[in-house]
Each structure stands twice: as structure tokens, then as C-alpha cells.
PDB file of C-alpha atoms in Angstrom:
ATOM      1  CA  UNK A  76      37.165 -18.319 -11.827  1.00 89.00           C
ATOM      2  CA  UNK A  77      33.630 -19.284 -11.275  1.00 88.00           C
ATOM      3  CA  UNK A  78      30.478 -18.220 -13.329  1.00 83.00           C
ATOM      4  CA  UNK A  79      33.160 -17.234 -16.520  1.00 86.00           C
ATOM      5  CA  UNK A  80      30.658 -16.957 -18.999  1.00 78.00           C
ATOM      6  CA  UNK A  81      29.213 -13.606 -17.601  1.00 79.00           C
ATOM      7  CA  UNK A  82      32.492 -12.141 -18.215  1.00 82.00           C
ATOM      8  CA  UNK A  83      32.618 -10.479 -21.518  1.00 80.00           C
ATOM      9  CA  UNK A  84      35.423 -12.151 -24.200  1.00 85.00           C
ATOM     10  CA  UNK A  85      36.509 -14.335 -21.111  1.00 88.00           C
ATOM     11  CA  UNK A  86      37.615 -17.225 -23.584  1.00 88.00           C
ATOM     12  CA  UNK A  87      39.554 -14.738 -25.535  1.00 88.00           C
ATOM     13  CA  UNK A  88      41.392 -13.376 -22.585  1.00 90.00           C
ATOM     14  CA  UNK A  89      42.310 -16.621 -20.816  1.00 90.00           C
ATOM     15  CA  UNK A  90      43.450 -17.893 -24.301  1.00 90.00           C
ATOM     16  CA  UNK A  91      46.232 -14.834 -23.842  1.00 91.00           C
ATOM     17  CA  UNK A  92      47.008 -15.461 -19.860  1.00 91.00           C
ATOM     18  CA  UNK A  93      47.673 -19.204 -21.069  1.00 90.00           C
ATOM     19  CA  UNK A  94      49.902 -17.797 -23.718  1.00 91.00           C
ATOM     20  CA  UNK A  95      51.872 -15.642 -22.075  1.00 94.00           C
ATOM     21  CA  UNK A  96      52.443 -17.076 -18.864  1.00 94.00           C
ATOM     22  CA  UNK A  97      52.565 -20.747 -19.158  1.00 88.00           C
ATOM     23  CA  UNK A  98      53.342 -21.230 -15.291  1.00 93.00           C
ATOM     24  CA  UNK A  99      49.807 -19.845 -14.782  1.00 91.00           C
ATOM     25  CA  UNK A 100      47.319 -22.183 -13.633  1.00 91.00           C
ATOM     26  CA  UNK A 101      44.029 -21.495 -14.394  1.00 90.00           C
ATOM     27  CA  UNK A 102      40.639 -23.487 -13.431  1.00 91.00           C
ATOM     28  CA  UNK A 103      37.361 -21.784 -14.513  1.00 89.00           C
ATOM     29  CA  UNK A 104      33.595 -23.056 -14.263  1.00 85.00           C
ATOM     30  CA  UNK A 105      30.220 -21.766 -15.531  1.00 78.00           C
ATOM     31  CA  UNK A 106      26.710 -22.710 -15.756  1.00 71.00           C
ATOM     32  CA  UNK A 107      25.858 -21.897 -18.922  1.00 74.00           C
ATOM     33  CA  UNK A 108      27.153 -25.183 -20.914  1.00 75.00           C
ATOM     34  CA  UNK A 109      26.247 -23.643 -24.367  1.00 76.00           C
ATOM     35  CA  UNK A 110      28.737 -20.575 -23.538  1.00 75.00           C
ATOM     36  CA  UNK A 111      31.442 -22.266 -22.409  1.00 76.00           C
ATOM     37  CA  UNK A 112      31.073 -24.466 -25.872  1.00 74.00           C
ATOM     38  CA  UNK A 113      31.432 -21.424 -27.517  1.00 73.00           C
ATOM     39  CA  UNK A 114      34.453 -20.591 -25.333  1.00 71.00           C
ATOM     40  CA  UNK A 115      36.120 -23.644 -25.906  1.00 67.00           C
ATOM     41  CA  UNK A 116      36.447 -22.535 -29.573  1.00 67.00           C
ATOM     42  CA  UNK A 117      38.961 -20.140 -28.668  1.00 73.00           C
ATOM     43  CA  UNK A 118      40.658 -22.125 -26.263  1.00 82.00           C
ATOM     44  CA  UNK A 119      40.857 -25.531 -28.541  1.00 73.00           C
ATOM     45  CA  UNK A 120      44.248 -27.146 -27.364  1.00 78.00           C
ATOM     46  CA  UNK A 121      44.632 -25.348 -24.375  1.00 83.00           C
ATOM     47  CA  UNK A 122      41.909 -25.971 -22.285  1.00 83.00           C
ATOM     48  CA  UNK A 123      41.025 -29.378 -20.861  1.00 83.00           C
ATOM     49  CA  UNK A 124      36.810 -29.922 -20.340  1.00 82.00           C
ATOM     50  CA  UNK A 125      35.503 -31.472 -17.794  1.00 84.00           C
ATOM     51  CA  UNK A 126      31.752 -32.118 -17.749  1.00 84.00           C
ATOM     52  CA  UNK A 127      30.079 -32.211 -14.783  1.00 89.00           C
ATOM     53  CA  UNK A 128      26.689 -34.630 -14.584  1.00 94.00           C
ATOM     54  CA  UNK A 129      23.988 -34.382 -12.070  1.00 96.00           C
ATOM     55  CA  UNK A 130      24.227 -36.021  -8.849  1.00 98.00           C
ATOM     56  CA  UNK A 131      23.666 -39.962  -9.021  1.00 98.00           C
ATOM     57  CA  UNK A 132      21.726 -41.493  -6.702  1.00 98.00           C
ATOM     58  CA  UNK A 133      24.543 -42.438  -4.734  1.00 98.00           C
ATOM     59  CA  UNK A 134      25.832 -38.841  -4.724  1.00 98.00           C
ATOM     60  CA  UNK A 135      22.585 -37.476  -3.110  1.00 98.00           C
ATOM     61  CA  UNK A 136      22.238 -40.411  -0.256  1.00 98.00           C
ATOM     62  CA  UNK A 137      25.279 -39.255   0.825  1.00 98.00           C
ATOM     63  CA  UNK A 138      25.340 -35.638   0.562  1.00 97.00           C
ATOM     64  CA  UNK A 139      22.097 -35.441   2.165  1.00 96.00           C
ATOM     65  CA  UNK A 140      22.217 -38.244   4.544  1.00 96.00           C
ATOM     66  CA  UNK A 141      25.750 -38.343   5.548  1.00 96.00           C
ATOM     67  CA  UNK A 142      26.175 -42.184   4.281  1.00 97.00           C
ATOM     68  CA  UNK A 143      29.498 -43.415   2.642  1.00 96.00           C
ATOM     69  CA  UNK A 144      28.481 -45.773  -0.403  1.00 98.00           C
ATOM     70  CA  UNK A 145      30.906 -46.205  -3.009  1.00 98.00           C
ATOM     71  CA  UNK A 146      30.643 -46.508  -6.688  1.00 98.00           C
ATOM     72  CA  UNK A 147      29.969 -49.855  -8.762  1.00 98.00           C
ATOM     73  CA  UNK A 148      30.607 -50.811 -11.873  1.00 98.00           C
ATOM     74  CA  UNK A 149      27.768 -52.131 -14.306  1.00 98.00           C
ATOM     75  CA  UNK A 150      29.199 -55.802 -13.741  1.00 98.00           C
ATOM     76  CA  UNK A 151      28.789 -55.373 -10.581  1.00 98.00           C
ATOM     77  CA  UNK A 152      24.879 -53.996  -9.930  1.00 98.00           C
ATOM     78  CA  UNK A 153      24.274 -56.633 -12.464  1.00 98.00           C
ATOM     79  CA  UNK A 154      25.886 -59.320 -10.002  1.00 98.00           C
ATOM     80  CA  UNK A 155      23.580 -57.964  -7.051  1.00 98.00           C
ATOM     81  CA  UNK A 156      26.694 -56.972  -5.480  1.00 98.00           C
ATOM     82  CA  UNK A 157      24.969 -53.439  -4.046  1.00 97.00           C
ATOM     83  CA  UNK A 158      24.993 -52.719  -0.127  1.00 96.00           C
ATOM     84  CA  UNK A 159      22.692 -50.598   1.401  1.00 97.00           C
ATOM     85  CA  UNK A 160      22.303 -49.877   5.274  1.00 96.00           C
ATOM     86  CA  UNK A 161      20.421 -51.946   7.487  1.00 92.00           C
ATOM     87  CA  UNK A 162      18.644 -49.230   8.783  1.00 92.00           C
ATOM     88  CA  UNK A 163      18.045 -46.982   6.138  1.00 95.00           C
ATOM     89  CA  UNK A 164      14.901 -48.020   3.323  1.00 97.00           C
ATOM     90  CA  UNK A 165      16.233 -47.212   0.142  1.00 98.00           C
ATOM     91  CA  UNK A 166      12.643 -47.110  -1.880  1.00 98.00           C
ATOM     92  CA  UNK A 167      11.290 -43.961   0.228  1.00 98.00           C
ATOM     93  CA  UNK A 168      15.336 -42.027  -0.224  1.00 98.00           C
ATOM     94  CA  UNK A 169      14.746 -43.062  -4.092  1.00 98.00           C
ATOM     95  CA  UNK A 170      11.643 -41.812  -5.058  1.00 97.00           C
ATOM     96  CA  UNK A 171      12.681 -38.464  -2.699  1.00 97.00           C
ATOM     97  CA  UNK A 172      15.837 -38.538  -4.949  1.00 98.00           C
ATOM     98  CA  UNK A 173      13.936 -39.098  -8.427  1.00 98.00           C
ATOM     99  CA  UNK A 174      11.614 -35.931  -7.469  1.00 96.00           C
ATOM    100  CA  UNK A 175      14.190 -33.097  -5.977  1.00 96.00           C
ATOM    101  CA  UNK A 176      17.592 -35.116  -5.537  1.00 97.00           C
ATOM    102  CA  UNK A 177      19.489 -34.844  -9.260  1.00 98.00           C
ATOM    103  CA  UNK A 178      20.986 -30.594  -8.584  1.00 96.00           C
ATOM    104  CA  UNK A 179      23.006 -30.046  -5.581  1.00 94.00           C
ATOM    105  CA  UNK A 180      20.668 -26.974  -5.110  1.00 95.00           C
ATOM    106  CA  UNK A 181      18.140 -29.553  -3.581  1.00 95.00           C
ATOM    107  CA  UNK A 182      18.255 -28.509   0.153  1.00 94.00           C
ATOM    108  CA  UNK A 183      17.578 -24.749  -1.630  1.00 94.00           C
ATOM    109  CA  UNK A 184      13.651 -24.025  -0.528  1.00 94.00           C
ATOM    110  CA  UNK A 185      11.442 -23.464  -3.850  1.00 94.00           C
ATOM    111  CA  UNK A 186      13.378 -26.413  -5.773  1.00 96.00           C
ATOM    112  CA  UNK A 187      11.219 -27.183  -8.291  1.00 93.00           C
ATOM    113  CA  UNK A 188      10.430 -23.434  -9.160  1.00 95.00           C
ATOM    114  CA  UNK A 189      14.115 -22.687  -8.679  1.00 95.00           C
ATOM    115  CA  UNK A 190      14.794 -25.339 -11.763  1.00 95.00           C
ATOM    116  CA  UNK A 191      11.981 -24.013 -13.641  1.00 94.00           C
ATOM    117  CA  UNK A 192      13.729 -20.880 -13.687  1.00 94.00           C
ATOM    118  CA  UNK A 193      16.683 -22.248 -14.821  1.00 92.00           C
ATOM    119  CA  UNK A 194      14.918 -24.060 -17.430  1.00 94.00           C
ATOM    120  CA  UNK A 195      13.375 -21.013 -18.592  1.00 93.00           C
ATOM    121  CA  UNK A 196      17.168 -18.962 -18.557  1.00 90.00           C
ATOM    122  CA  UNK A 197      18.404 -21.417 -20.815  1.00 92.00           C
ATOM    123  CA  UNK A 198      15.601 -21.503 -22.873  1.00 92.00           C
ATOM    124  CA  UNK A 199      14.832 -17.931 -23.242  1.00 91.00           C
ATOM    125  CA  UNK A 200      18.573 -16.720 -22.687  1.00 87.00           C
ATOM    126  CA  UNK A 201      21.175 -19.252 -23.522  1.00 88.00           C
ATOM    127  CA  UNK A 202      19.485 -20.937 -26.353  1.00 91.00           C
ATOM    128  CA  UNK A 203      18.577 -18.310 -28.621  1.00 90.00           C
ATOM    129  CA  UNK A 204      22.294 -16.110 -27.755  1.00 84.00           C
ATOM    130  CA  UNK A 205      24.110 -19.705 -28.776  1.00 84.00           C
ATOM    131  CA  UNK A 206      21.757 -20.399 -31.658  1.00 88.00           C
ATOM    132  CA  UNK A 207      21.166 -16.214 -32.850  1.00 88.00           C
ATOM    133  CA  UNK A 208      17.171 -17.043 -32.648  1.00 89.00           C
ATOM    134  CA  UNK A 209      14.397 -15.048 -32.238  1.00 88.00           C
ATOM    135  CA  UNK A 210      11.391 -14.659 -29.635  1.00 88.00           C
ATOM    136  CA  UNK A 211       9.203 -16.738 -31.688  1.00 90.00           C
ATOM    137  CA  UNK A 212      11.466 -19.774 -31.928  1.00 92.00           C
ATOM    138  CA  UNK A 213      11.988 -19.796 -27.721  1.00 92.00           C
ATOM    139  CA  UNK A 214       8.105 -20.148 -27.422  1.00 93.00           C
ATOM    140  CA  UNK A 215       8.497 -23.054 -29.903  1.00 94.00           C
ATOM    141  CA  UNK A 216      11.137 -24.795 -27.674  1.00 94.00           C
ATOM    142  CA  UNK A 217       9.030 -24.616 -24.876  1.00 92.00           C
ATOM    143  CA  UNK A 218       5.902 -25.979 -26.394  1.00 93.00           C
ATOM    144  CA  UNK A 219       8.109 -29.322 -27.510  1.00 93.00           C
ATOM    145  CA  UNK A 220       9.434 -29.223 -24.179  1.00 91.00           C
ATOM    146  CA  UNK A 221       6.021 -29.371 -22.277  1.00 88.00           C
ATOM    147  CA  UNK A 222       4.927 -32.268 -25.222  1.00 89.00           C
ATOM    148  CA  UNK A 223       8.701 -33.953 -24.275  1.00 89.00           C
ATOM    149  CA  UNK A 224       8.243 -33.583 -20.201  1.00 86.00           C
ATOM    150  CA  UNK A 225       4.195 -35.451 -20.580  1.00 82.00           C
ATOM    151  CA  UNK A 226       4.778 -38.392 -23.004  1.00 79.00           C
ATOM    152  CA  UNK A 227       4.896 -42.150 -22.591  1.00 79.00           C
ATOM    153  CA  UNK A 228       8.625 -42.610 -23.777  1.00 76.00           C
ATOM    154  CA  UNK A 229       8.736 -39.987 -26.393  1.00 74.00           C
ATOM    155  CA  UNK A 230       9.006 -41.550 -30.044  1.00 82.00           C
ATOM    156  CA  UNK A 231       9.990 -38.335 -32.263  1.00 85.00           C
ATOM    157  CA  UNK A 232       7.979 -38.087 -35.604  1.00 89.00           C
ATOM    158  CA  UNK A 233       9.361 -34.869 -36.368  1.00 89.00           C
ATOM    159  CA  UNK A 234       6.776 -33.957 -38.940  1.00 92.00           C
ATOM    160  CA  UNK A 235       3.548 -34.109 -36.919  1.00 91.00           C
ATOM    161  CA  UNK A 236       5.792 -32.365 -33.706  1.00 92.00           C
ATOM    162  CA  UNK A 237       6.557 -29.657 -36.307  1.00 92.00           C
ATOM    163  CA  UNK A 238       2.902 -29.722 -37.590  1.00 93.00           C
ATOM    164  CA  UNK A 239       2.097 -29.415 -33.276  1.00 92.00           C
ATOM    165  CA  UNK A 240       4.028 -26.547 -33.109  1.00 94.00           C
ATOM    166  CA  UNK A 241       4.053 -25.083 -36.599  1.00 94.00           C
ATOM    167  CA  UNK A 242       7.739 -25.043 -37.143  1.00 93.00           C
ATOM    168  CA  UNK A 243       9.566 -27.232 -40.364  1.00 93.00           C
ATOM    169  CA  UNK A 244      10.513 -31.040 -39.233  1.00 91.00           C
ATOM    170  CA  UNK A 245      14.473 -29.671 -39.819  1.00 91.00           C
ATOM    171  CA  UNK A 246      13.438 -27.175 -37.441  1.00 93.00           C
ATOM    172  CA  UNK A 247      12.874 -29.748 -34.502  1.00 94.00           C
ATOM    173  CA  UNK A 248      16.062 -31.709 -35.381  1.00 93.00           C
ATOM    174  CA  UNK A 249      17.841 -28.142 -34.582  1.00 94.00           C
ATOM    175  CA  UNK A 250      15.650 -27.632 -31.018  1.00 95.00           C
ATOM    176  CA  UNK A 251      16.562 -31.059 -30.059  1.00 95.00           C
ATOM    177  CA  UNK A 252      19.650 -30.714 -30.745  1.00 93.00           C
ATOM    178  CA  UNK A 253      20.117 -27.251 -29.002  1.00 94.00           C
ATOM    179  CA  UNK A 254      18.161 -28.573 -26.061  1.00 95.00           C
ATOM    180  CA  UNK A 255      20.812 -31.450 -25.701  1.00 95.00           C
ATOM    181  CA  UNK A 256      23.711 -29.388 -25.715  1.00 91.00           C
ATOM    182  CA  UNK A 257      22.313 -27.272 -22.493  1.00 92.00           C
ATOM    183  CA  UNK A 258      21.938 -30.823 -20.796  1.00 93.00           C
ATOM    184  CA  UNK A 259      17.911 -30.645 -20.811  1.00 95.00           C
ATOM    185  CA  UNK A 260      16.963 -33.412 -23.103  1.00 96.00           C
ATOM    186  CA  UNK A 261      18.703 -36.680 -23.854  1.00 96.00           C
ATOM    187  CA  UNK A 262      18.115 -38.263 -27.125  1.00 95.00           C
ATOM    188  CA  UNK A 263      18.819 -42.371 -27.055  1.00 95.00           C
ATOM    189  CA  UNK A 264      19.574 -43.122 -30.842  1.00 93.00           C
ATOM    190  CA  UNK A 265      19.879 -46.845 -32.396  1.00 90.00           C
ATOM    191  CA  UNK A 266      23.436 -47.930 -32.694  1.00 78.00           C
ATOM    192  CA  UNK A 267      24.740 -47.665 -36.578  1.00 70.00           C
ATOM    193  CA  UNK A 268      28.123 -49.078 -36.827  1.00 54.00           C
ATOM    194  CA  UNK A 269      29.306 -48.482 -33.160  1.00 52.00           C
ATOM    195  CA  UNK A 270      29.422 -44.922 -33.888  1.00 51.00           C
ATOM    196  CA  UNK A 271      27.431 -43.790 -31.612  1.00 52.00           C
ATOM    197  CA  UNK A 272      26.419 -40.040 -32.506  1.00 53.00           C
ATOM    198  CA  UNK A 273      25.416 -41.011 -36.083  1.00 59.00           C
ATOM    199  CA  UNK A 274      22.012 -43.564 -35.192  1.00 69.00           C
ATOM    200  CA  UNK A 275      19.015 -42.541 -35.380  1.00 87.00           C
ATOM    201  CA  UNK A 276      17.112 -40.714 -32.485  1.00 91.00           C
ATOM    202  CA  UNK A 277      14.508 -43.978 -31.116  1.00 93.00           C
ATOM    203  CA  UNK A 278      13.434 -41.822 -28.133  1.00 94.00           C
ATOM    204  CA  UNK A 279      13.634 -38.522 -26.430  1.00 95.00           C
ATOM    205  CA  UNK A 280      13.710 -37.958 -22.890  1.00 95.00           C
ATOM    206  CA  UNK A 281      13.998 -34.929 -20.735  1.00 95.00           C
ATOM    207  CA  UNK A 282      17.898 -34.972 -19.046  1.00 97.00           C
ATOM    208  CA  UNK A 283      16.655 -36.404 -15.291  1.00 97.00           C
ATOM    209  CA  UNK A 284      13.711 -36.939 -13.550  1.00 97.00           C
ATOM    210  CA  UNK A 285      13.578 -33.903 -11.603  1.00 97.00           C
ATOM    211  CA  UNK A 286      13.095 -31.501 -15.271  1.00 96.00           C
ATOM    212  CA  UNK A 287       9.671 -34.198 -15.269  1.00 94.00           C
ATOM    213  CA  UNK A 288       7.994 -33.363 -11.798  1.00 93.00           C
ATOM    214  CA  UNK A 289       9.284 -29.802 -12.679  1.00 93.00           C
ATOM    215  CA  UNK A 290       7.772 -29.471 -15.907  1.00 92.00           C
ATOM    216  CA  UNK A 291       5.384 -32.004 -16.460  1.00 87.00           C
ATOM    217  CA  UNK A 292       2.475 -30.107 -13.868  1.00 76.00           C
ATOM    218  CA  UNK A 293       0.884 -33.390 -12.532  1.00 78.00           C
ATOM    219  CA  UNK A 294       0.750 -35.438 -15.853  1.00 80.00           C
ATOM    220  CA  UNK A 295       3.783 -37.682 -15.946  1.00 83.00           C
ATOM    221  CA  UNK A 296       3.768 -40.909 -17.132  1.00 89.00           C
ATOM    222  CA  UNK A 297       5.982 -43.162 -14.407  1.00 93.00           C
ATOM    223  CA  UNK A 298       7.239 -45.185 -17.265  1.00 93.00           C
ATOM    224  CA  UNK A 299       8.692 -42.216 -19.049  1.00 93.00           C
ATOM    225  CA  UNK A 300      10.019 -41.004 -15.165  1.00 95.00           C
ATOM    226  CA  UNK A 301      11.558 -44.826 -15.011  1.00 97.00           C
ATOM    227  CA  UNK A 302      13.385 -45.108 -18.468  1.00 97.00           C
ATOM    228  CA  UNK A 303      14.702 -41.337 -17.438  1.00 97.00           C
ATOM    229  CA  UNK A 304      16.029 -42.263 -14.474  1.00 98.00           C
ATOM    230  CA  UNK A 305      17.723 -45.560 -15.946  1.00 98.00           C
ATOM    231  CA  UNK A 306      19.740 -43.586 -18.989  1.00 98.00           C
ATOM    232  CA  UNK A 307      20.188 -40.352 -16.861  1.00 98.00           C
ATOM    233  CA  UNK A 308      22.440 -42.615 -15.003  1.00 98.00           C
ATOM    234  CA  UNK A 309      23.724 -44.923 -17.338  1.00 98.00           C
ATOM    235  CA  UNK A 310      24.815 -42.600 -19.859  1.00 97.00           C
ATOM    236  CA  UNK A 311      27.559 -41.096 -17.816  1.00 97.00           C
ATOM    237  CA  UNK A 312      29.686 -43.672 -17.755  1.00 96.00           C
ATOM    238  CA  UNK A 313      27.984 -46.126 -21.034  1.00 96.00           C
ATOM    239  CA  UNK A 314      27.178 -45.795 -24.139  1.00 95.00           C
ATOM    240  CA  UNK A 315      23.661 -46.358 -24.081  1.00 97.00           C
ATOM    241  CA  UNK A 316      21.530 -47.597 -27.204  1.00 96.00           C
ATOM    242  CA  UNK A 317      17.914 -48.348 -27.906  1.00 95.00           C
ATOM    243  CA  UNK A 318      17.420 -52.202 -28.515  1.00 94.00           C
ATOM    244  CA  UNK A 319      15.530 -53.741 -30.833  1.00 89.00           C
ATOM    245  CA  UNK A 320      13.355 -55.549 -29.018  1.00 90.00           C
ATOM    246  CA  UNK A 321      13.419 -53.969 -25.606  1.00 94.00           C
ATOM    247  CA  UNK A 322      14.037 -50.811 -23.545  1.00 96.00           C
ATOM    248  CA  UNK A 323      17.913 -50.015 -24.469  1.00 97.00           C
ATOM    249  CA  UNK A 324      20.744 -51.793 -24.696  1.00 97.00           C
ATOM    250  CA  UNK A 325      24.406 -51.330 -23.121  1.00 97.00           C
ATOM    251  CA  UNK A 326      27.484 -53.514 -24.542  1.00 94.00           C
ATOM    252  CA  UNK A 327      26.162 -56.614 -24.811  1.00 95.00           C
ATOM    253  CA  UNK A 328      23.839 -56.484 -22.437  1.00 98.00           C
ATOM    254  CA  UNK A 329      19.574 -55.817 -23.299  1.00 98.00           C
ATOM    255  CA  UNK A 330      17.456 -53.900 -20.324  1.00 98.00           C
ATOM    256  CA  UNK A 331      14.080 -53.735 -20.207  1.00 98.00           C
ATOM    257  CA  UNK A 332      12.208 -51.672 -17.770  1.00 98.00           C
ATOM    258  CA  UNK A 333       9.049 -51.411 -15.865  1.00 97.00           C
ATOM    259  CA  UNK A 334       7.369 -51.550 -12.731  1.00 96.00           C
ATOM    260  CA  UNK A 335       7.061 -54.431  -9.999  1.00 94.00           C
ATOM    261  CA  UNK A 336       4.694 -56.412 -11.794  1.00 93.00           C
ATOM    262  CA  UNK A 337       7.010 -56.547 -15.176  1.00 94.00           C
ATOM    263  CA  UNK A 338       7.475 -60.387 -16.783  1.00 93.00           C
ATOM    264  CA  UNK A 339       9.779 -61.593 -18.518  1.00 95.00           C
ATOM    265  CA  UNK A 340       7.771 -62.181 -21.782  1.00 92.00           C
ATOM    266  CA  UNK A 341       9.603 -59.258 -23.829  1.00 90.00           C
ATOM    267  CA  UNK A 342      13.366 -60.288 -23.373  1.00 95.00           C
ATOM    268  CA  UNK A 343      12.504 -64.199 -23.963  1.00 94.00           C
ATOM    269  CA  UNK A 344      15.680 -65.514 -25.952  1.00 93.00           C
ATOM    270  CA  UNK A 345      17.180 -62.303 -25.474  1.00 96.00           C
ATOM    271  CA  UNK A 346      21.258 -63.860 -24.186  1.00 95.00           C
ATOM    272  CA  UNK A 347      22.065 -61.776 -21.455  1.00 97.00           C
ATOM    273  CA  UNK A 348      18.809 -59.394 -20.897  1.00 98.00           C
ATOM    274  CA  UNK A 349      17.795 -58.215 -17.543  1.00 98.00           C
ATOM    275  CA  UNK A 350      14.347 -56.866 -16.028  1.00 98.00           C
ATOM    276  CA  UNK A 351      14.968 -53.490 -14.146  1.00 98.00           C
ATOM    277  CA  UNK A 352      12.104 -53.442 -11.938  1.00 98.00           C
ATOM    278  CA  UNK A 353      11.150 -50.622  -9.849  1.00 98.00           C
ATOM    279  CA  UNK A 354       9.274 -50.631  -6.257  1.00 97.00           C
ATOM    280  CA  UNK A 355      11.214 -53.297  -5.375  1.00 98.00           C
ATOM    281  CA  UNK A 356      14.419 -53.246  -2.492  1.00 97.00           C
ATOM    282  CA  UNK A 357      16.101 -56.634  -3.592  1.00 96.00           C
ATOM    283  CA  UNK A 358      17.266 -58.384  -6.890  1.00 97.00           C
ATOM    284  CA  UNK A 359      17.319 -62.120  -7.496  1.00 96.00           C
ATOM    285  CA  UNK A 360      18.516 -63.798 -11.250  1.00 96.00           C
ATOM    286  CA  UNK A 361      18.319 -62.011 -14.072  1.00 98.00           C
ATOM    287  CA  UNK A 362      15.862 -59.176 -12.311  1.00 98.00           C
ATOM    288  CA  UNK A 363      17.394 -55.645 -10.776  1.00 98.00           C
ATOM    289  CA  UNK A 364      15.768 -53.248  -8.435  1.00 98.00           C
ATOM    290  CA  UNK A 365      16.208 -49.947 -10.859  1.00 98.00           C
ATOM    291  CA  UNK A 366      17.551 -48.206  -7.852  1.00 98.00           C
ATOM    292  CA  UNK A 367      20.823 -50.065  -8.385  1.00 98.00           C
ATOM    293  CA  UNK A 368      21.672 -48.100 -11.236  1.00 98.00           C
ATOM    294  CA  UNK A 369      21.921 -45.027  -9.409  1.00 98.00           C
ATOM    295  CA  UNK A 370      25.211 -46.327  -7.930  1.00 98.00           C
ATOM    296  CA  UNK A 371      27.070 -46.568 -10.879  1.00 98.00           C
ATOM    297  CA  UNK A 372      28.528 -42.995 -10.425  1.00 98.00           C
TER     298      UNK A 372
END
């Protein structure tokens, strides 16, 4: 069953098809994450979620391109153990990927307005049904979305955001919050305890680098567009942390990230920190061409 959610009481009904015929197997999908949340309420212990990211890097090369990479592990990018084809350039395929690559509707003319409208469904649909809110509050969401999509790395103060767009700071902790769930922000938050939902939010980014050249109309800042791509594609398989001292943090292992020019001044007695450079095709030592990480999935 595809596109459940526009089905009225589907949760409720499927939770009776699984009861009463248990030989039944059922898959279902839809594309509004914050109703099938809701859904899953009524089908807790009988339904198994499976979330389904973006497409990595990797994914798009070779759904668009027709190439068979595989997958590597974090150990492995780390160990400069990525191939890439002789013949193929990887920088011009990655900043095609970072701008219209991350949706599988990519080859679908009109991308970026296509995902605009989606932005503004969930926004002005999905949102405010999952959260009961009113007109006012969807304008809100998209004013801190525009502010999100045109910072350098976004550091919330949630006072002066709610004094921006004249809402109560416990007001912005609930848009973020929403706007995570529907998979179009991604807060990185300091590790407290190794529990990883319970640090504090360091940073907010928009979900992938596509939602930027979507949203942002012109004005992005390519460091923001480089630490997106970086935990867009980290996060699905790592928990990813803000560090201290640097850019974020994965295990025990300290990132910083910049562009082709970046030193090594900031991780300086850092034990196992690595530069993520972008603009460049190959990695030597302790530096990595940020492309790498799009293979990780």
C-alpha cells in the first residue's frame, strides 16, 4: 500500500487486518513522515519502521550514471580506501549531487520548485494537522526556516529567533522540533552522557543540501552547504555530536570542516582529528576530500 496516509483511519484498519489474519502480509509506505508517526501509535508492536534517508552520494552516482560503487564504512573513508573511476571527475558529479542529487525525484524537470512545494505541503499541511496549529504559527515556521536555510552554521539563541519572529523562545524549541520530525531540519546537539537525544542543540541545519539551494534564493553560505552535507550523511549510520573544539565529533574521532585552503591550526593536539576538505579529488594523512563521506551509505 503506497501513499497510506491519505487513506482515512488507515492505521486503525491495518491494526485489525494484522489482527485477524496473521498470515497476512502487509508492507505500506507514505510520504508524510509526521502521519505515519501518528499511525504508528496504533500499530505499536505490530508494525516494524523502516526509515528511509535521502540518497547518499553514492546512491545518486549510480542511479544517475549507471556506476556500481559500493558502500564504506567510516574506518574505511578515513583510511583513503575510496575508489572512484578513472574516467569519471568526481568534484563536477558532487557539487551536481549537493545542488539537485539528495530526492530520487531529481531527473523530475522543475526540481528545485518541485521540493519547494513539498516544503511548503509539509509546512502548511502536515505540520500544523500533526501539531493542531493555526495559520499564524505556519507563517512563523517559514520565517525560521528562510533565517535556518541563509546562516553561517546556525547557532540557535532561541530568544532573539523568537524576538525575529515574535513567537515565545518555548515556541521555537516546538518548530524545531516539529520541523525535525518531517526530516527538514537536523539539529546536532552536544553529547551529555552518551545519550544522545538529551544534549543540547549546538547547531541547526536544514536536512540536505538540496532544501539550501532550494530555499536559500542565492544567499547561502558554502560553509553552512559543507557542514550539511557532512552530517546529512553521517548521521544515517553515526551518531553525530558537536565537538568542543571543532566542527562535530563521531566516536572518538573530531572533524573539522572547510574548504581547500583549511589548516590544521584548529584540531592541533586534537588525538585522532581529521580535516574534511572540500574542492579537492584526493586525501593524504590525516586530511579527507568531503566527498568521501557521501559513500558511507
Amino acid at each position: 500500500m503506497d501513499e497510506v496516509h491519505k487513506y482515512s483511519e488507515w492505521s486503525k484498519e491495518l491494526k485489525m487486518i494484522y489482527d485477524y489474519y496473521p498470515d497476512f502480509q502487509i508492507i505500506f509506505t507514505g510520504s508524510s513522515i509526521l502521519d505515519i508517526y501518528k499511525g504508528n501509535a496504533d500499530l505499536s508492536r505490530r508494525a516494524l519502521s523502516y526509515y528511509l534517508p535521502g540518497l547518499s552520494f553514492r546512491e545518486y552516482l549510480n542511479l544517475s550514471y549507471g556506476m556500481q560503487l559500493p558502500a564504506y564504512s567510516l574506518e574505511d573513508i578515513l583510511s583513503h580506501k575510496i575508489e572512484f573511476p578513472e574516467t569519471r571527475l568526481p568534484l563536477p558529479l558532487f557539487k551536481e549531487y549537493m545542488m539537485k542529487g539528495y530526492y530520487p525525484f531529481f531527473r523530475d524537470p522543475g526540481y528545485e520548485q518541485r521540493l519547494r512545494n513539498v516544503i511548503g505541503l509539509t509546512v502548511e499541511n502536515d505540520i500544523p494537522i500533526y501539531a493542531s496549529m493555526n495559520i499564524a504559527s505556519t507563517k512563523k515556521i517559514r520565517q525560521l526556516l528562510y533565517i535556518i536555510s541563509q546562516s553561517v552554521p546556525f547557532k540557535p539563541n532561541f530568544t532573539k529567533i523568537g524576538q525575529m519572529i515574535d513567537v515565545h523562545r518555548n515556541q521555537v524549541t516546538d518548530f524545531l522540533y516539529y520541523l525535525e520530525r518531517a526530516g527538514i531540519i537536523a539539529q546536532l546537539r552536544g553529547e551529555t552522557g552518551g545519550i544522545r537525544l538529551l544534549g543540547k542543540v549546538e547547531k541547526v541545519y536544514l536536512d540536505n543540501t538540496n532544501l539550501i539551494y532550494a530555499l536559500a534564493e542565492n544567499k547561502s553560505d558554502i560553509g553552512n552547504i559543507r557542514e550539511t552535507f557532512f552530517l546529512s550523511q553521517m548521521k544515517v549510520y553515526n551518531d553525530v555530536f558537536s565537538s568542543e573544539k571543532s566542527d562535530f565529533r563521531i566516536e572518538n574521532f573530531t572533524f573539522e570542516v572547510g574548504g581547500q585552503g583549511k589548516q590544521q591550526k584548529q584540531i592541533e593536539g586534537i588525538e585522532n582529528a581529521y580535516i574534511v576538505k572540500d574542492n579537492i579529488e584526493y586525501g593524504y594523512k590525516n586530511i579527507i576530500p568531503l566527498w568521501h563521506f557521501g559513500f558511507n551509505y
